[in-house]
Coordinates of C-alpha atoms in Angstrom, one line a residue:
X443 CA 9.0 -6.5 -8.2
X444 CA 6.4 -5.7 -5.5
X445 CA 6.3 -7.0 -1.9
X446 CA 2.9 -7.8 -1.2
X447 CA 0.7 -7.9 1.9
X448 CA -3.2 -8.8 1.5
X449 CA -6.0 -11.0 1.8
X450 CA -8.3 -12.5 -0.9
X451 CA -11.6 -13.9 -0.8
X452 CA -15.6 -13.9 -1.4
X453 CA -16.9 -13.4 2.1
X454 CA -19.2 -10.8 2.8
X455 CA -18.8 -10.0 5.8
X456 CA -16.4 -11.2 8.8
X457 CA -12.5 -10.4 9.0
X458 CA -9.8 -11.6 6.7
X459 CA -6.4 -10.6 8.1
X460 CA -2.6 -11.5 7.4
X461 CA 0.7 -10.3 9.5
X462 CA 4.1 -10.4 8.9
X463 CA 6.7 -9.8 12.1
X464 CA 9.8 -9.3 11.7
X465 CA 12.6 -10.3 13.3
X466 CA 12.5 -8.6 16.7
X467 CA 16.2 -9.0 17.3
X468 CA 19.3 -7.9 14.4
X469 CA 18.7 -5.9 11.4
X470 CA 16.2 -7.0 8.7
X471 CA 16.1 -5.7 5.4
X472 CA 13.5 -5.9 2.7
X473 CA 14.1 -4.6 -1.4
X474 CA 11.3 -4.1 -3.8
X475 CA 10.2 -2.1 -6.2
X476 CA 7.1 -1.5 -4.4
X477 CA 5.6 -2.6 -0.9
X478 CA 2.1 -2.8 -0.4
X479 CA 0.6 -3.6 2.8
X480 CA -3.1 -4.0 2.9
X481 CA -4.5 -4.6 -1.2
X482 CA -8.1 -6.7 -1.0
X483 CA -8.8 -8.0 -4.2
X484 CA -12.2 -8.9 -3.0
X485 CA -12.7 -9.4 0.7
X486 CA -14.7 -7.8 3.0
X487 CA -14.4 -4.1 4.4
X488 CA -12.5 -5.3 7.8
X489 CA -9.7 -7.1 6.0
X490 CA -6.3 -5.7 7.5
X491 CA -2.9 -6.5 6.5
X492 CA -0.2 -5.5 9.4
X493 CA 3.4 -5.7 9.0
X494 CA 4.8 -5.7 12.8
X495 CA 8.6 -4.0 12.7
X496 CA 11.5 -5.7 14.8
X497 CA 14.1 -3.8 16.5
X498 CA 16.0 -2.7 13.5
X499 CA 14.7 -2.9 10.0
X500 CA 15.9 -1.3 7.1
X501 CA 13.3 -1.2 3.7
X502 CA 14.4 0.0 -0.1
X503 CA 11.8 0.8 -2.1
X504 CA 10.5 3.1 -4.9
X505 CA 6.9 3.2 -3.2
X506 CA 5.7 2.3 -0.2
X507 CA 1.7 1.8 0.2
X508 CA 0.1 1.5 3.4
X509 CA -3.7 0.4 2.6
X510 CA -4.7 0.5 -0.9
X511 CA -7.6 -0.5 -3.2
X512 CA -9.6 -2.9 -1.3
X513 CA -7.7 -3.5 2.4
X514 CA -6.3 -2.1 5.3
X515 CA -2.9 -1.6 6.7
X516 CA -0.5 -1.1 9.2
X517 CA 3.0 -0.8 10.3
X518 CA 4.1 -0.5 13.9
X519 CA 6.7 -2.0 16.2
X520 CA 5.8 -5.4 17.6
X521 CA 4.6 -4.6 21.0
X522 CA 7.9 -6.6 22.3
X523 CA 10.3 -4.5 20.5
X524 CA 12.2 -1.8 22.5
X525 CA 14.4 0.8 20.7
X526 CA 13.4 -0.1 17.5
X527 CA 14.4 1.8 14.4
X528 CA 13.0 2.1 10.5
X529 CA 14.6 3.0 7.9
X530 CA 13.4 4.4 4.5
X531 CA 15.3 5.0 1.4
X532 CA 14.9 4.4 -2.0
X533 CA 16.2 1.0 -4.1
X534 CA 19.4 2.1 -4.2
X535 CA 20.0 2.1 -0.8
X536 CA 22.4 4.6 0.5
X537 CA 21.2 8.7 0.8
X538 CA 18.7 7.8 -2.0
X539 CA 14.9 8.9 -1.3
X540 CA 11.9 7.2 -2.0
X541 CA 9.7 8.2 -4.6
X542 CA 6.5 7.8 -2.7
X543 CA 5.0 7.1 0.5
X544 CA 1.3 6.8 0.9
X545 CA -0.1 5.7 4.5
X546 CA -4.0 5.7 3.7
X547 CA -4.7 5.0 -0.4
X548 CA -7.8 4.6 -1.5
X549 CA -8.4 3.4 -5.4
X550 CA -11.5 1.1 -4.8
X551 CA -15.1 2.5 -4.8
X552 CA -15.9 0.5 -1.6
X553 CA -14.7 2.0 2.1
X554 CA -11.2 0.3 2.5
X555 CA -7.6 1.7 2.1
X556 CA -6.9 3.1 5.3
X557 CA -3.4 3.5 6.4
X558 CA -1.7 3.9 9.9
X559 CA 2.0 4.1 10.0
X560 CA 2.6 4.6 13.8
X561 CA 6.6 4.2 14.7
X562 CA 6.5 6.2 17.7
X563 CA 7.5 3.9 19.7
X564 CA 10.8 3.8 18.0
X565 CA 12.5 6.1 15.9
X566 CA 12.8 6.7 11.9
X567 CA 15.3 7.7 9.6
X568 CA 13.3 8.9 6.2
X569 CA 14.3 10.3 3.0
X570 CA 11.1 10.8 1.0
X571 CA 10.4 12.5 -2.1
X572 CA 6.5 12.4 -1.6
X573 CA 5.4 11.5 1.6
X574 CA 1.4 11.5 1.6
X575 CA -1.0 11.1 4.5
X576 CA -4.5 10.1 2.3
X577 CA -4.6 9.8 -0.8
X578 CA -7.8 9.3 -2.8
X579 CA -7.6 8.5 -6.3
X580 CA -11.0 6.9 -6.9
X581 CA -14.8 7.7 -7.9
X582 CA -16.9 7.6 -5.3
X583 CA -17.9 9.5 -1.9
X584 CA -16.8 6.9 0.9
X585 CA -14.6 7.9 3.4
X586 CA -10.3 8.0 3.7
X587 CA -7.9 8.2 6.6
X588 CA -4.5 7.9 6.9
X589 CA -2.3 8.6 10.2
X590 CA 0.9 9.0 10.9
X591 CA 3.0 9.3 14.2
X592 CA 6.6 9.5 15.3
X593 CA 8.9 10.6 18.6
X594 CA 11.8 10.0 17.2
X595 CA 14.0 10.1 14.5
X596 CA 14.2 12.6 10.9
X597 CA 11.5 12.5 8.5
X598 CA 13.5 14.3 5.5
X599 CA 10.9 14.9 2.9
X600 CA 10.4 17.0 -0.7
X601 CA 6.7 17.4 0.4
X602 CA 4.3 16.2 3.0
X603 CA 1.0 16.3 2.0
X604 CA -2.1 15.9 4.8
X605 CA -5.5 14.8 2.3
X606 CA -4.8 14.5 -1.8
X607 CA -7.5 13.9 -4.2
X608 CA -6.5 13.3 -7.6
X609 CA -9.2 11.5 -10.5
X610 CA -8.4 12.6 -13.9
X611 CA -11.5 12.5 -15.2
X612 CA -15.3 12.7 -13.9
X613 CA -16.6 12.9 -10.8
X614 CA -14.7 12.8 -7.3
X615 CA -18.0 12.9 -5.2
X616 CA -17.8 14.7 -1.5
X617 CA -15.6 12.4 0.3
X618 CA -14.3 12.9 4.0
X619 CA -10.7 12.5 4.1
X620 CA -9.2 12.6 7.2
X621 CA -5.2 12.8 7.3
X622 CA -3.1 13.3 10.3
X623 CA 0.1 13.4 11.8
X624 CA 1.3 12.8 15.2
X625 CA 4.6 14.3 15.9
X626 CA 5.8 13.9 19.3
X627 CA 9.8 14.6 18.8
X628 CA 12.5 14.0 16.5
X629 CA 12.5 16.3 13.6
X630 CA 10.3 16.5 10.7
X631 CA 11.9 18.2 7.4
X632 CA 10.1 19.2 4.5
X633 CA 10.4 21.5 1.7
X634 CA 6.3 21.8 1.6
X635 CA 3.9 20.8 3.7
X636 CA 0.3 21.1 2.1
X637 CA -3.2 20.6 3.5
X638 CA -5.8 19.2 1.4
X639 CA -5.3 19.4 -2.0
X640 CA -7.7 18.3 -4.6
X641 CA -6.5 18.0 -8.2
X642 CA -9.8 16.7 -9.0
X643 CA -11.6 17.5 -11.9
X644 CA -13.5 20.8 -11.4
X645 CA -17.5 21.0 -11.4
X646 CA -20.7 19.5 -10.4
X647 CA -20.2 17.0 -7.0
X648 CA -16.4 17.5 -6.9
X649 CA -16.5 18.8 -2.9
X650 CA -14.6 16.9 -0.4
X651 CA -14.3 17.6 3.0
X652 CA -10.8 17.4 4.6
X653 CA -9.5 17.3 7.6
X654 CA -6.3 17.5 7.5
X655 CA -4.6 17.7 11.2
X656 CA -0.7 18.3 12.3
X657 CA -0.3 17.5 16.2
X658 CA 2.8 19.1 17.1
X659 CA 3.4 18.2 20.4
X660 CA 7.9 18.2 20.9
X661 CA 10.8 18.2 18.1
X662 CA 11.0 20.1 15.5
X663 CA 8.8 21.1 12.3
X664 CA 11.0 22.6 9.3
X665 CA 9.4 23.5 6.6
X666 CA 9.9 25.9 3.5
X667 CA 6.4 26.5 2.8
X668 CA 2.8 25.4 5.2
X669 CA 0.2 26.1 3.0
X670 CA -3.7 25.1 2.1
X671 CA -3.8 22.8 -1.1
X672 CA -5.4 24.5 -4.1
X673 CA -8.9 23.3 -5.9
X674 CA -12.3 23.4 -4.3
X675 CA -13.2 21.6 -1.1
X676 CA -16.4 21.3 1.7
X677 CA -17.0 24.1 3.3
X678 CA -16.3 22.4 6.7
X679 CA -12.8 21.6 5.8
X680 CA -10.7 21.9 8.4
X681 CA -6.9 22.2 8.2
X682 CA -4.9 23.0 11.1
X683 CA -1.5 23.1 13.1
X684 CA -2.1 22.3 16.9
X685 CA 0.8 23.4 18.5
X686 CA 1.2 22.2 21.8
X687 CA 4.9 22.2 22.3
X688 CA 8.3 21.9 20.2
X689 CA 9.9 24.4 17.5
X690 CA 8.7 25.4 14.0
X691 CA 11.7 26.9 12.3
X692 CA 12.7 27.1 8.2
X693 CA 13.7 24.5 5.9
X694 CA 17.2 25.3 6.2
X695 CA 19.5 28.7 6.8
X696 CA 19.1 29.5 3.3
X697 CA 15.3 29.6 3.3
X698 CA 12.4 31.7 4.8
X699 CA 9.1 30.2 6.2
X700 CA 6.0 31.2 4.3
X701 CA 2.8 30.1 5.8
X702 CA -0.5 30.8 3.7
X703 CA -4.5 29.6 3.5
X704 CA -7.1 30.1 0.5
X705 CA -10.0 32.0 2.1
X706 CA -13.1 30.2 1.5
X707 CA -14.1 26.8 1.3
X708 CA -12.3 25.6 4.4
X709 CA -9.1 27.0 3.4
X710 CA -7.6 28.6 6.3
X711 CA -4.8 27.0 8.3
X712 CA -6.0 27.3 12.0
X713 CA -2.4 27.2 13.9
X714 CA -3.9 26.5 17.4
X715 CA -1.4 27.3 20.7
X716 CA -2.2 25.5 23.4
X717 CA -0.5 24.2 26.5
X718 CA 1.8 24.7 28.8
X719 CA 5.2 23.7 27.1
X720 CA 7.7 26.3 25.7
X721 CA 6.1 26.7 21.8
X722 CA 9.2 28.6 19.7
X723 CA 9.6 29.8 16.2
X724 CA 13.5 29.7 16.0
X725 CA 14.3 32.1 12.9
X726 CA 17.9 31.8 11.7
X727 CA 20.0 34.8 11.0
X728 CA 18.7 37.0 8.0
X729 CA 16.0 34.5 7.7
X730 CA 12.2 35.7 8.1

């Protein structure tokens, strides 16, 4: 079934907010189909659910959703835990992936749904089919953001995906969507890794803006293709790499790294170099 984290109620205003810590000492585990941290049924804007990880936790599940619909959410060590680990695999445990992972969902008209998951000061051990920082699946023109940070660990991934708009029908509006991801060691591994994609209907008032952000500041980025989601966006889009230190390399030794933007409509990908610290594509041998 699903795991759920939210608050419920009729307030207009104020905060409604519910936590769940974990243990901060020995392993922890949680199964469910789904875990969703941060669904509002009805409450107000600043409701927030927060799930506070102990030192090691462990969590099978098909799809993981960090804000969603109508509330906030979070997931981040307790600020007592020291050497913490996450780990993320799918309901079978074992090497299996999970299907989804959205940090930042929004499916409700008013401006809730954002997602942080922030592990950095642990590490994570991830195996992801989609792993997707802001997703927007609603009709409406209010705001998204979704953040994620690590320093340690392996993020293995299908695709990583900063900003994704997806209504099937109608109107997506001109939404800012601001996705972002802090990576401050440990490696991240994905097959893609796409910025801003809207798979929004086509048409009249279908423009959001996104700002879709990779801070690359030590470890390792390995990716098979970096490249600038397709369908229309704001003009003042902005999706970019800022490479302050660590390695961009391929997805594996079998693989070459293609990197490519959509002119237009905000769809370069800026890779900014900046910094003092050794910045290094490593290119394995008869790779390119």
């Amino acid at each position: 079934g699903t795991f759920y984290m939210q608050t419920s109620g009729s307030l207009a205003s104020g905060t409604f907010a519910s936590m769940v810590n974990l243990p901060a000492a020995g392993p922890t585990a949680v199964t469910a189909a789904h875990m969703l941290i941060g669904n509002s049924a009805n409450g107000p804007a600043s409701s927030t659910s927060s799930v506070g990880l102990g030192l090691t936790n462990t969590i099978n599940t098909g799809t993981i959703t960090i804000g969603a619909y109508r509330g906030n959410g979070i997931v981040s060590f307790q600020p007592d835990v020291t050497g913490g680990s996450l780990t993320l695999r799918g309901v079978s445990g074992g090497s299996s992936r999970v299907d989804n992972v959205y940090v930042g969902y929004k499916g409700g008209g008013d401006n809730f749904g954002k997602g942080i998951l922030d592990v950095s000061t642990g590490s994570i051990d991830a195996r992801v089919t989609n792993f997707i920082v802001g997703r927007y699946v609603v009709y409406a023109s209010t705001n998204q953001t979704g953040t994620f940070s690590m320093t340690s660990g392996t993020l293995d991934a299908t695709a990583v995906t900063l900003g994704s708009v997806n209504v099937a029908t109608g109107s997506v509006g001109n939404p800012a969507i601001a996705a972002t991801v802090n990576q401050g060691g440990g490696v991240v591994k994905a097959a893609s890794l796409t910025f801003g994609v809207n798979a929004g209907v086509s048409g009249l008032n279908n423009l959001p803006t996104f700002t879709s952000t990779y801070n690359l500041t030590s470890g390792t980025l390995a990716a098979g293709i970096v490249a600038s989601g397709a369908g229309t966006s704001g003009s003042t889009s902005l999706r970019s790499i800022n490479w302050t230190g660590g390695t961009i390399t391929t997805y594996d030794t079998s693989t070459d790294l293609t990197m490519t933007g959509v002119s237009g409509s905000g769809g370069a990908i800026v890779v900014a170099v900046s910094g003092g610290d050794t910045k290094t594509f490593d290119v394995p041998a008869g790779r390119t």
